[in-house]
Amino acid sequence: MKYWREPLDRGRCEVPKGKVTIIDKRCKGCRFCVEFCPRKVLEVSKGFNEKGYHPPEIARPDDCIACGFCELVCPDFAIFVDQQASCPPPAAKAPKTQEVGAH
Amino acid sequence: MTEGHDEHDLQHHNGSSSVHRDRSGTVALHERHHRETGEHPLDHLLRPGRIPHIWCTGCGLGVVLTAYLNGIQKAGVDLDKVAIVSGIGCTGRIAGYINLDSFHTTHGRALPFATGLKLANPELKVSVISGDGDLFAIGGNHLIHAARRNVDMLVLCVNNFNYGMTGGQVAPTTPVTARTQTSPYGCWEHPFNLPYVAAASGAVYVARWTVLHARRLVESVAEAVRHPGFSFIEVISQCPTNFDRPNKGGEGIDLMHFYEKKTVVKNGIDPKEADIGLYTPIVCGKFVDQSKPTYDSCYTNMCTMARGGKK
Ligand SMILES: Cc1ncc(C[n+]2csc(CCOP(=O)(O)OP(=O)(O)O)c2C)c(N)n1
Ligand code: SF4
Ligand code: SF4
Ligand code: SF4
Ligand SMILES: [Mg+2]
């Protein structure tokens, strides 16, 4: 994830993890969830559901931060998220607060 | 007063969302059950067997329904005391999908029905959810008078700038120059600015959001449901089938991107400054939040006085 400024407490922040469930048969293929996921977890699948739409698929499950926006913006009650235990960000750098204090 | 693009809605990095917060009692139980069985967490608030709904791909109405159901839970009111009333139209279908007491009235008459409901059952939390045509064309007089009287209810008006259900006719909200079935050369009538009409008529809580502002809308519904008096929320929504196609606005997702780029949040401004044109920037925010005695409390006091008691 790109930040325009590295948050000072990034190394200490726990990032929640989410587990996405897609109810394929309800999806009408609007792509709202795919395009507005802040972590680009979802992609439009190649497969069809029984109505002939392409439901989303979970392309990058580890990136989901359980923000819940896909669940909120889906017009068809076709996707929801469960929050899993949080874990520290894998690529977290050493907290910059120390550097700031050193100057 | 805050200004600027509403990134808060899209960039929510700290995890807990309104979908997961503030859940209590039976709602939490229901939800755990649904999550364990792989059903959607709002399924218990949707009438069994009614999903999929009739709305087109890319229509914003499903987002409004989701936001309302989250907002009403967040308001912390007894769901057995909630009543939803709607008129006729694509938006009017909302009442029929909700698994709470709800009534689908005749066209334009949601407000008089809801006013009677509230007066006869003051303990009810009444929400009217209907379209711009239903509430401001055929039902326009009811709206200004319900607002003037400050009847204690939430009115959630979905503005898609046309009569969606009947094939896309011009509405009192259709922006100047917009093409519809009944304005093939472009609409030349001046549209209503709905928050301005509601505020001028006496509404005590007035806000406007687009369907992309789903998080703000959830918060606003929760706040407005708890606010005593006439609360009015306008939700700008796309109608890709009947309005945005003749106007070349694109598909539902294109309109969502338009809302992302072209909305400005200006809380607290005079709603007079919140006019809308055809695909011009949309001013959103909470414009009015004040208090005033409600119609039902004044009515109860008056009845007590008339019976000879002191109020
Ligand atoms: C008395 C009466 N007149 C006209 C109609 C036809 N009619 C049905 S829905 C509608 C307009 C709906 O527009 P709106 O409230 O904006 O809802 P939308 O479909 O856009 O959500 C009209 C004119 C009707 N059902 N009843
Ligand atoms: S919960 Fe948030 S991060 Fe996870 S898939 Fe949905 S929108 Fe993306
Ligand atoms: S938002 Fe819902 S209906 Fe739209 S593509 Fe995603 S899952 Fe399907
Ligand atoms: S006609 Fe318009 S408002 Fe009605 S369901 Fe279709 S897109 Fe939505
Ligand atoms: Mg309409």
Tab-separated table of C-alpha atoms and ligand atoms in Angstrom:
chain	number	residue	atom	x	y	z
A	1	MET	CA	0.000	0.000	0.000
A	2	LYS	CA	1.310	3.434	-0.976
A	3	TYR	CA	1.064	6.328	1.453
A	4	TRP	CA	1.795	9.931	0.541
A	5	ARG	CA	3.325	10.225	3.986
A	6	GLU	CA	4.367	7.274	6.090
A	7	PRO	CA	2.126	7.253	9.199
A	8	LEU	CA	4.279	7.778	12.292
A	9	ASP	CA	2.768	4.834	14.146
A	10	ARG	CA	2.721	2.454	11.222
A	11	GLY	CA	5.122	-0.010	12.814
A	12	ARG	CA	2.919	-0.243	15.895
A	13	CYS	CA	-0.453	-0.450	14.160
A	14	GLU	CA	-2.285	-3.711	13.982
A	15	VAL	CA	-3.909	-4.170	10.601
A	16	PRO	CA	-7.190	-6.087	10.735
A	17	LYS	CA	-7.617	-8.988	8.392
A	18	GLY	CA	-10.825	-9.879	6.659
A	19	LYS	CA	-12.330	-12.954	5.088
A	20	VAL	CA	-14.564	-12.166	2.130
A	21	THR	CA	-17.528	-14.358	1.164
A	22	ILE	CA	-19.200	-13.945	-2.216
A	23	ILE	CA	-22.724	-15.246	-2.816
A	24	ASP	CA	-22.211	-15.841	-6.535
A	25	LYS	CA	-25.806	-16.451	-7.499
A	26	ARG	CA	-26.965	-13.038	-6.194
A	27	CYS	CA	-24.369	-10.978	-8.051
A	28	LYS	CA	-25.506	-8.740	-10.929
A	29	GLY	CA	-21.987	-7.884	-12.034
A	30	CYS	CA	-22.010	-4.132	-11.320
A	31	ARG	CA	-18.278	-4.123	-10.275
A	32	PHE	CA	-18.824	-1.636	-7.420
A	33	CYS	CA	-17.043	-3.966	-4.974
A	34	VAL	CA	-14.159	-4.601	-7.366
A	35	GLU	CA	-13.465	-0.961	-8.212
A	36	PHE	CA	-13.943	0.607	-4.793
A	37	CYS	CA	-12.034	-1.900	-2.677
A	38	PRO	CA	-9.195	0.220	-1.258
A	39	ARG	CA	-6.809	-2.767	-1.365
A	40	LYS	CA	-7.801	-4.154	-4.785
A	41	VAL	CA	-8.574	-7.537	-3.266
A	42	LEU	CA	-11.237	-8.433	-5.837
A	43	GLU	CA	-11.301	-8.983	-9.564
A	44	VAL	CA	-14.055	-9.746	-12.036
A	45	SER	CA	-14.015	-13.495	-12.634
A	46	LYS	CA	-14.094	-15.162	-16.030
A	47	GLY	CA	-16.885	-17.525	-14.939
A	48	PHE	CA	-20.622	-16.901	-15.223
A	49	ASN	CA	-23.232	-17.273	-12.538
A	50	GLU	CA	-26.661	-18.728	-13.329
A	51	LYS	CA	-27.980	-15.282	-14.354
A	52	GLY	CA	-25.126	-14.838	-16.822
A	53	TYR	CA	-23.132	-12.264	-14.851
A	54	HIS	CA	-19.455	-12.427	-13.953
A	55	PRO	CA	-19.289	-12.333	-10.156
A	56	PRO	CA	-16.119	-11.064	-8.481
A	57	GLU	CA	-13.409	-13.418	-7.304
A	58	ILE	CA	-11.001	-12.977	-4.418
A	59	ALA	CA	-7.706	-12.411	-6.194
A	60	ARG	CA	-5.602	-11.236	-3.222
A	61	PRO	CA	-7.222	-12.620	-0.041
A	62	ASP	CA	-4.261	-11.712	2.182
A	63	ASP	CA	-4.631	-8.018	1.374
A	64	CYS	CA	-8.154	-7.658	2.787
A	65	ILE	CA	-8.243	-5.321	5.797
A	66	ALA	CA	-11.897	-5.950	6.677
A	67	CYS	CA	-12.911	-2.354	5.970
A	68	GLY	CA	-16.348	-3.617	4.950
A	69	PHE	CA	-16.806	-1.197	2.068
A	70	CYS	CA	-17.516	-3.954	-0.474
A	71	GLU	CA	-20.302	-5.232	1.806
A	72	LEU	CA	-21.731	-1.719	2.152
A	73	VAL	CA	-21.589	-0.768	-1.517
A	74	CYS	CA	-22.898	-4.021	-3.025
A	75	PRO	CA	-26.477	-3.359	-4.179
A	76	ASP	CA	-27.351	-7.047	-4.233
A	77	PHE	CA	-26.409	-8.441	-0.807
A	78	ALA	CA	-23.930	-10.647	-2.648
A	79	ILE	CA	-20.710	-10.055	-0.704
A	80	PHE	CA	-19.798	-9.807	2.965
A	81	VAL	CA	-16.743	-9.701	5.158
A	82	ASP	CA	-15.790	-11.266	8.466
A	83	GLN	CA	-13.108	-9.671	10.517
A	84	GLN	CA	-10.372	-12.119	11.484
A	85	ALA	CA	-7.706	-11.665	14.131
A	86	SER	CA	-5.499	-8.661	13.423
A	87	CYS	CA	-1.861	-9.103	12.574
A	88	PRO	CA	0.976	-6.585	12.306
A	89	PRO	CA	1.693	-5.405	8.764
A	90	PRO	CA	4.310	-7.719	7.233
A	91	ALA	CA	6.259	-4.916	5.582
A	92	ALA	CA	6.143	-2.509	8.508
A	93	LYS	CA	9.244	-0.378	8.781
A	94	ALA	CA	10.806	0.701	12.058
A	95	PRO	CA	8.713	3.476	13.607
A	96	LYS	CA	9.826	6.858	12.369
A	97	THR	CA	8.925	8.569	15.624
A	98	GLN	CA	12.400	7.721	16.968
A	99	GLU	CA	14.096	9.417	14.033
A	100	VAL	CA	11.987	12.502	14.561
A	101	GLY	CA	12.941	12.572	18.235
A	102	ALA	CA	16.655	12.188	17.449
A	103	HIS	CA	16.863	15.470	15.567
B	1	MET	CA	-17.536	23.101	8.126
B	2	THR	CA	-15.513	20.703	6.062
B	3	GLU	CA	-14.861	20.892	2.387
B	4	GLY	CA	-13.201	18.691	-0.158
B	5	HIS	CA	-13.558	15.292	-1.625
B	6	ASP	CA	-14.910	12.650	0.556
B	7	GLU	CA	-12.025	10.248	0.704
B	8	HIS	CA	-13.080	9.079	4.116
B	9	ASP	CA	-15.734	6.946	2.501
B	10	LEU	CA	-13.407	5.096	0.251
B	11	GLN	CA	-10.127	4.976	2.076
B	12	HIS	CA	-10.927	3.375	5.336
B	13	HIS	CA	-7.686	1.827	6.466
B	14	ASN	CA	-8.193	1.353	10.140
B	15	GLY	CA	-10.364	-1.670	9.823
B	16	SER	CA	-13.523	-1.460	11.832
B	17	SER	CA	-16.389	-0.172	9.724
B	18	SER	CA	-19.934	0.733	10.488
B	19	VAL	CA	-20.800	-2.739	9.270
B	20	HIS	CA	-19.000	-4.282	12.197
B	21	ARG	CA	-19.376	-1.734	14.963
B	22	ASP	CA	-22.076	-1.022	17.492
B	23	ARG	CA	-23.899	-4.263	17.267
B	24	SER	CA	-25.807	-5.459	20.270
B	25	GLY	CA	-28.368	-7.981	21.490
B	26	THR	CA	-30.396	-9.977	19.040
B	27	VAL	CA	-28.904	-8.254	16.038
B	28	ALA	CA	-25.442	-9.542	16.942
B	29	LEU	CA	-26.838	-13.052	17.469
B	30	HIS	CA	-28.651	-13.034	14.159
B	31	GLU	CA	-25.554	-11.841	12.501
B	32	ARG	CA	-23.263	-14.452	13.964
B	33	HIS	CA	-25.712	-17.097	12.824
B	34	HIS	CA	-25.721	-15.719	9.302
B	35	ARG	CA	-21.983	-15.409	9.131
B	36	GLU	CA	-21.554	-18.987	10.308
B	37	THR	CA	-24.044	-20.368	7.801
B	38	GLY	CA	-22.594	-18.340	4.917
B	39	GLU	CA	-25.704	-16.172	4.569
B	40	HIS	CA	-25.485	-12.424	4.224
B	41	PRO	CA	-25.468	-10.592	7.608
B	42	LEU	CA	-28.479	-8.489	6.575
B	43	ASP	CA	-30.581	-11.481	5.490
B	44	HIS	CA	-32.577	-11.443	8.734
B	45	LEU	CA	-33.787	-7.924	7.854
B	46	LEU	CA	-34.771	-8.889	4.307
B	47	ARG	CA	-38.035	-10.654	3.564
B	48	PRO	CA	-37.313	-14.296	2.879
B	49	GLY	CA	-37.399	-15.246	-0.788
B	50	ARG	CA	-37.527	-11.664	-2.097
B	51	ILE	CA	-33.853	-11.346	-3.060
B	52	PRO	CA	-32.785	-10.910	-5.873
B	53	HIS	CA	-34.677	-7.639	-6.006
B	54	ILE	CA	-36.033	-6.183	-9.259
B	55	TRP	CA	-33.539	-3.338	-9.554
B	56	CYS	CA	-31.304	-3.137	-12.636
B	57	THR	CA	-27.587	-3.843	-12.663
B	58	GLY	CA	-25.750	-0.730	-11.548
B	59	CYS	CA	-28.800	0.906	-9.929
B	60	GLY	CA	-28.053	2.601	-6.613
B	61	LEU	CA	-31.240	1.531	-4.850
B	62	GLY	CA	-29.715	-1.656	-3.412
B	63	VAL	CA	-26.985	0.454	-1.810
B	64	VAL	CA	-29.632	2.729	-0.261
B	65	LEU	CA	-31.440	-0.305	1.153
B	66	THR	CA	-28.186	-1.693	2.600
B	67	ALA	CA	-27.314	1.681	4.115
B	68	TYR	CA	-30.786	2.099	5.611
B	69	LEU	CA	-30.691	-1.367	7.207
B	70	ASN	CA	-27.255	-0.677	8.685
B	71	GLY	CA	-28.311	2.790	9.823
B	72	ILE	CA	-31.509	1.687	11.525
B	73	GLN	CA	-29.557	-0.968	13.454
B	74	LYS	CA	-26.966	1.593	14.380
B	75	ALA	CA	-29.639	3.994	15.655
B	76	GLY	CA	-30.158	1.522	18.498
B	77	VAL	CA	-33.964	1.708	18.353
B	78	ASP	CA	-36.286	-1.235	19.036
B	79	LEU	CA	-36.737	-2.778	15.595
B	80	ASP	CA	-40.218	-3.967	16.584
B	81	LYS	CA	-41.182	-0.294	16.839
B	82	VAL	CA	-39.880	0.655	13.401
B	83	ALA	CA	-42.367	1.207	10.572
B	84	ILE	CA	-41.352	1.848	6.985
B	85	VAL	CA	-43.697	3.520	4.526
B	86	SER	CA	-43.118	4.081	0.838
B	87	GLY	CA	-44.996	5.293	-2.183
B	88	ILE	CA	-44.848	3.950	-5.736
B	89	GLY	CA	-41.785	3.729	-7.938
B	90	CYS	CA	-38.560	1.745	-8.129
B	91	THR	CA	-37.595	3.357	-4.805
B	92	GLY	CA	-41.026	2.588	-3.398
B	93	ARG	CA	-40.212	-1.117	-3.731
B	94	ILE	CA	-37.846	-0.775	-0.779
B	95	ALA	CA	-40.659	-1.220	1.764
B	96	GLY	CA	-41.516	-4.598	0.292
B	97	TYR	CA	-38.020	-5.981	0.792
B	98	ILE	CA	-37.601	-5.088	4.453
B	99	ASN	CA	-38.520	-7.679	7.060
B	100	LEU	CA	-39.877	-5.090	9.489
B	101	ASP	CA	-43.362	-3.581	9.605
B	102	SER	CA	-43.690	-1.845	6.281
B	103	PHE	CA	-46.403	-0.505	4.020
B	104	HIS	CA	-46.354	0.271	0.306
B	105	THR	CA	-48.949	3.036	-0.127
B	106	THR	CA	-50.441	4.538	-3.293
B	107	HIS	CA	-48.427	6.957	-5.417
B	108	GLY	CA	-47.562	10.163	-3.579
B	109	ARG	CA	-49.398	9.258	-0.401
B	110	ALA	CA	-46.606	7.839	1.750
B	111	LEU	CA	-46.467	10.967	3.919
B	112	PRO	CA	-50.160	11.280	4.873
B	113	PHE	CA	-50.183	7.547	5.633
B	114	ALA	CA	-47.037	7.883	7.735
B	115	THR	CA	-48.396	10.969	9.540
B	116	GLY	CA	-51.542	9.065	10.551
B	117	LEU	CA	-49.466	6.091	11.611
B	118	LYS	CA	-47.296	8.263	13.837
B	119	LEU	CA	-50.207	10.171	15.400
B	120	ALA	CA	-52.083	6.982	16.244
B	121	ASN	CA	-48.926	5.208	17.498
B	122	PRO	CA	-46.590	7.863	18.900
B	123	GLU	CA	-44.131	5.202	20.088
B	124	LEU	CA	-43.337	4.158	16.505
B	125	LYS	CA	-40.165	5.204	14.709
B	126	VAL	CA	-41.477	5.959	11.230
B	127	SER	CA	-39.293	6.070	8.117
B	128	VAL	CA	-40.608	7.093	4.726
B	129	ILE	CA	-38.430	5.864	1.862
B	130	SER	CA	-39.511	6.971	-1.593
B	131	GLY	CA	-38.499	8.528	-4.889
B	132	ASP	CA	-38.124	12.106	-6.033
B	133	GLY	CA	-41.235	11.834	-8.213
B	134	ASP	CA	-43.332	10.257	-5.498
B	135	LEU	CA	-42.323	12.764	-2.805
B	136	PHE	CA	-41.941	15.980	-4.818
B	137	ALA	CA	-44.274	15.680	-7.822
B	138	ILE	CA	-47.562	13.965	-6.971
B	139	GLY	CA	-46.698	14.060	-3.247
B	140	GLY	CA	-45.141	17.520	-3.153
B	141	ASN	CA	-47.854	19.157	-1.103
B	142	HIS	CA	-47.748	16.420	1.501
B	143	LEU	CA	-44.016	16.883	1.817
B	144	ILE	CA	-44.034	20.625	2.477
B	145	HIS	CA	-46.834	20.271	5.027
B	146	ALA	CA	-45.324	17.315	6.876
B	147	ALA	CA	-42.086	19.338	7.108
B	148	ARG	CA	-43.980	22.479	8.165
B	149	ARG	CA	-45.739	20.552	10.914
B	150	ASN	CA	-42.488	18.918	12.003
B	151	VAL	CA	-43.962	15.428	12.097
B	152	ASP	CA	-41.449	13.163	13.862
B	153	MET	CA	-40.205	10.887	11.080
B	154	LEU	CA	-37.302	10.245	8.742
B	155	VAL	CA	-37.862	10.893	5.045
B	156	LEU	CA	-35.247	9.236	2.856
B	157	CYS	CA	-35.732	10.501	-0.689
B	158	VAL	CA	-33.840	8.782	-3.473
B	159	ASN	CA	-33.298	11.309	-6.233
B	160	ASN	CA	-32.462	9.696	-9.583
B	161	PHE	CA	-33.685	12.801	-11.487
B	162	ASN	CA	-36.569	11.010	-13.226
B	163	TYR	CA	-39.512	8.647	-12.920
B	164	GLY	CA	-37.462	5.461	-13.176
B	165	MET	CA	-40.209	2.899	-12.817
B	166	THR	CA	-42.425	4.164	-15.627
B	167	GLY	CA	-39.673	4.421	-18.229
B	168	GLY	CA	-37.866	7.665	-17.507
B	169	GLN	CA	-40.194	10.665	-17.674
B	170	VAL	CA	-39.236	14.180	-16.657
B	171	ALA	CA	-39.559	14.875	-12.918
B	172	PRO	CA	-39.490	18.082	-10.843
B	173	THR	CA	-35.851	17.161	-10.149
B	174	THR	CA	-34.726	16.698	-13.777
B	175	PRO	CA	-31.804	19.072	-14.419
B	176	VAL	CA	-32.124	21.698	-17.173
B	177	THR	CA	-31.016	20.273	-20.571
B	178	ALA	CA	-31.393	16.618	-19.465
B	179	ARG	CA	-33.066	14.326	-21.976
B	180	THR	CA	-35.860	12.075	-20.814
B	181	GLN	CA	-38.754	10.254	-22.495
B	182	THR	CA	-40.872	13.383	-22.095
B	183	SER	CA	-38.133	15.949	-22.738
B	184	PRO	CA	-36.586	14.624	-25.946
B	185	TYR	CA	-35.018	18.016	-26.757
B	186	GLY	CA	-33.786	18.512	-23.195
B	187	CYS	CA	-35.629	19.653	-20.090
B	188	TRP	CA	-36.152	23.401	-19.906
B	189	GLU	CA	-37.934	23.522	-16.531
B	190	HIS	CA	-36.034	24.618	-13.438
B	191	PRO	CA	-35.731	21.704	-11.001
B	192	PHE	CA	-36.330	21.717	-7.254
B	193	ASN	CA	-33.305	21.757	-5.001
B	194	LEU	CA	-34.685	19.186	-2.550
B	195	PRO	CA	-32.717	20.059	0.614
B	196	TYR	CA	-33.612	23.726	0.073
B	197	VAL	CA	-37.333	22.903	-0.269
B	198	ALA	CA	-37.230	20.661	2.817
B	199	ALA	CA	-35.342	23.217	4.905
B	200	ALA	CA	-37.535	26.132	3.776
B	201	SER	CA	-40.631	24.096	4.648
B	202	GLY	CA	-39.413	23.516	8.194
B	203	ALA	CA	-37.394	20.267	8.324
B	204	VAL	CA	-35.168	20.156	11.409
B	205	TYR	CA	-32.540	17.805	9.957
B	206	VAL	CA	-31.498	18.040	6.314
B	207	ALA	CA	-28.661	16.185	4.602
B	208	ARG	CA	-27.655	15.053	1.142
B	209	TRP	CA	-25.360	12.178	0.165
B	210	THR	CA	-24.739	10.150	-2.970
B	211	VAL	CA	-24.917	6.359	-2.964
B	212	LEU	CA	-21.120	6.259	-3.002
B	213	HIS	CA	-21.147	7.989	0.404
B	214	ALA	CA	-22.501	4.790	1.874
B	215	ARG	CA	-20.703	5.211	5.188
B	216	ARG	CA	-21.866	8.799	5.651
B	217	LEU	CA	-25.356	7.703	4.713
B	218	VAL	CA	-25.374	4.990	7.402
B	219	GLU	CA	-24.274	7.561	10.007
B	220	SER	CA	-26.823	10.071	8.741
B	221	VAL	CA	-29.704	7.561	8.871
B	222	ALA	CA	-28.759	6.603	12.441
B	223	GLU	CA	-28.550	10.270	13.456
B	224	ALA	CA	-31.761	11.298	11.687
B	225	VAL	CA	-33.779	8.390	13.124
B	226	ARG	CA	-32.828	9.508	16.633
B	227	HIS	CA	-33.443	13.190	15.864
B	228	PRO	CA	-36.937	14.245	17.030
B	229	GLY	CA	-38.920	15.955	14.288
B	230	PHE	CA	-38.988	15.940	10.504
B	231	SER	CA	-35.633	14.685	9.192
B	232	PHE	CA	-34.930	14.738	5.486
B	233	ILE	CA	-32.100	12.946	3.707
B	234	GLU	CA	-31.721	13.166	-0.055
B	235	VAL	CA	-29.688	10.378	-1.631
B	236	ILE	CA	-28.452	11.064	-5.146
B	237	SER	CA	-28.594	7.814	-7.073
B	238	GLN	CA	-27.991	6.736	-10.630
B	239	CYS	CA	-30.662	5.289	-12.893
B	240	PRO	CA	-28.475	3.764	-15.594
B	241	THR	CA	-31.458	2.306	-17.423
B	242	ASN	CA	-33.724	5.304	-17.844
B	243	PHE	CA	-31.903	8.508	-16.963
B	244	ASP	CA	-28.189	8.044	-17.486
B	245	ARG	CA	-28.499	6.211	-20.802
B	246	PRO	CA	-30.271	8.985	-22.762
B	247	ASN	CA	-27.957	11.503	-21.097
B	248	LYS	CA	-24.819	9.503	-21.940
B	249	GLY	CA	-23.786	9.321	-18.295
B	250	GLY	CA	-22.622	5.741	-18.673
B	251	GLU	CA	-23.274	2.630	-16.624
B	252	GLY	CA	-23.805	2.441	-12.884
B	253	ILE	CA	-20.085	2.093	-12.204
B	254	ASP	CA	-19.340	5.211	-14.297
B	255	LEU	CA	-21.767	7.212	-12.200
B	256	MET	CA	-20.115	5.891	-9.032
B	257	HIS	CA	-16.781	7.181	-10.366
B	258	PHE	CA	-18.474	10.471	-11.190
B	259	TYR	CA	-19.640	10.743	-7.548
B	260	GLU	CA	-16.125	9.901	-6.408
B	261	LYS	CA	-14.617	12.709	-8.464
B	262	LYS	CA	-17.347	15.325	-8.517
B	263	THR	CA	-18.792	15.588	-5.047
B	264	VAL	CA	-17.823	18.214	-2.532
B	265	VAL	CA	-18.744	17.839	1.125
B	266	LYS	CA	-19.798	21.150	2.655
B	267	ASN	CA	-21.420	20.566	6.006
B	268	GLY	CA	-23.441	23.421	7.435
B	269	ILE	CA	-23.890	25.467	4.275
B	270	ASP	CA	-27.180	27.084	3.332
B	271	PRO	CA	-28.904	24.430	1.174
B	272	LYS	CA	-29.835	27.264	-1.194
B	273	GLU	CA	-26.270	26.936	-2.478
B	274	ALA	CA	-26.688	23.238	-3.256
B	275	ASP	CA	-28.380	23.395	-6.678
B	276	ILE	CA	-27.735	20.483	-9.036
B	277	GLY	CA	-27.199	20.615	-12.796
B	278	LEU	CA	-26.752	17.848	-15.330
B	279	TYR	CA	-23.546	16.073	-14.279
B	280	THR	CA	-22.227	19.161	-12.527
B	281	PRO	CA	-20.422	18.824	-9.153
B	282	ILE	CA	-22.731	17.756	-6.338
B	283	VAL	CA	-22.599	19.438	-2.957
B	284	CYS	CA	-23.213	16.944	-0.151
B	285	GLY	CA	-23.270	17.219	3.598
B	286	LYS	CA	-25.443	17.834	6.597
B	287	PHE	CA	-27.024	21.218	6.006
B	288	VAL	CA	-29.524	21.615	8.853
B	289	ASP	CA	-29.562	20.200	12.400
B	290	GLN	CA	-31.831	22.064	14.804
B	291	SER	CA	-34.638	21.384	17.252
B	292	LYS	CA	-38.249	22.493	17.381
B	293	PRO	CA	-41.366	21.025	19.097
B	294	THR	CA	-42.724	18.104	17.085
B	295	TYR	CA	-46.229	17.864	15.673
B	296	ASP	CA	-47.046	14.748	17.720
B	297	SER	CA	-45.859	16.246	21.021
B	298	CYS	CA	-47.821	19.465	20.363
B	299	TYR	CA	-50.853	17.388	19.388
B	300	THR	CA	-50.665	15.314	22.577
B	301	ASN	CA	-50.389	18.484	24.679
B	302	MET	CA	-53.296	20.057	22.876
B	303	CYS	CA	-55.463	16.953	23.463
B	304	THR	CA	-54.637	17.009	27.162
B	305	MET	CA	-55.567	20.697	27.384
B	306	ALA	CA	-58.787	20.193	25.452
B	307	ARG	CA	-59.803	17.468	27.891
B	308	GLY	CA	-59.469	20.022	30.673
B	309	GLY	CA	-56.139	18.824	32.063
B	310	LYS	CA	-53.053	20.961	32.270
B	311	LYS	CA	-50.450	20.185	29.631
C	1	LIG	C1	-51.840	7.878	-9.201
C	1	LIG	C2	-50.733	7.370	-10.043
C	1	LIG	N1	-50.244	8.133	-11.043
C	1	LIG	C3	-49.222	7.679	-11.784
C	1	LIG	C4	-48.675	6.448	-11.546
C	1	LIG	C5	-47.549	5.958	-12.410
C	1	LIG	N2	-46.274	6.010	-11.711
C	1	LIG	C6	-45.747	4.931	-11.110
C	1	LIG	S1	-44.246	5.204	-10.421
C	1	LIG	C7	-44.266	6.804	-10.973
C	1	LIG	C8	-43.116	7.745	-10.734
C	1	LIG	C9	-42.040	7.225	-9.857
C	1	LIG	O1	-40.997	8.114	-9.811
C	1	LIG	P1	-40.084	8.225	-8.523
C	1	LIG	O2	-40.913	8.457	-7.329
C	1	LIG	O3	-39.007	9.216	-8.806
C	1	LIG	O4	-39.498	6.751	-8.352
C	1	LIG	P2	-38.329	5.995	-9.119
C	1	LIG	O5	-38.982	4.956	-9.942
C	1	LIG	O6	-37.583	6.994	-9.950
C	1	LIG	O7	-37.502	5.438	-8.025
C	1	LIG	C10	-45.432	7.095	-11.668
C	1	LIG	C11	-45.717	8.402	-12.301
C	1	LIG	C12	-49.208	5.674	-10.498
C	1	LIG	N3	-48.717	4.472	-10.179
C	1	LIG	N4	-50.238	6.138	-9.762
C	2	SF4	S1	-13.407	-5.591	3.213
C	2	SF4	FE1	-12.411	-3.802	2.311
C	2	SF4	S2	-10.355	-4.524	1.831
C	2	SF4	FE2	-11.588	-6.368	2.162
C	2	SF4	S3	-12.319	-6.906	0.109
C	2	SF4	FE3	-13.902	-5.646	1.023
C	2	SF4	S4	-13.460	-3.556	0.323
C	2	SF4	FE4	-11.610	-4.809	-0.012
C	3	SF4	S1	-20.987	-5.187	-5.774
C	3	SF4	FE1	-22.232	-7.032	-5.480
C	3	SF4	S2	-23.476	-7.221	-7.336
C	3	SF4	FE2	-21.821	-5.762	-7.785
C	3	SF4	S3	-20.174	-7.020	-8.666
C	3	SF4	FE3	-19.754	-6.923	-6.479
C	3	SF4	S4	-20.781	-8.727	-5.605
C	3	SF4	FE4	-21.608	-8.428	-7.665
C	4	SF4	S1	-35.245	1.807	-13.853
C	4	SF4	FE1	-33.659	3.078	-12.924
C	4	SF4	S2	-34.298	3.369	-10.782
C	4	SF4	FE2	-35.500	1.658	-11.624
C	4	SF4	S3	-34.318	-0.172	-11.039
C	4	SF4	FE3	-33.665	0.400	-13.110
C	4	SF4	S4	-31.879	1.714	-12.796
C	4	SF4	FE4	-32.961	1.587	-10.837
C	5	MG	MG	-37.061	8.960	-9.352
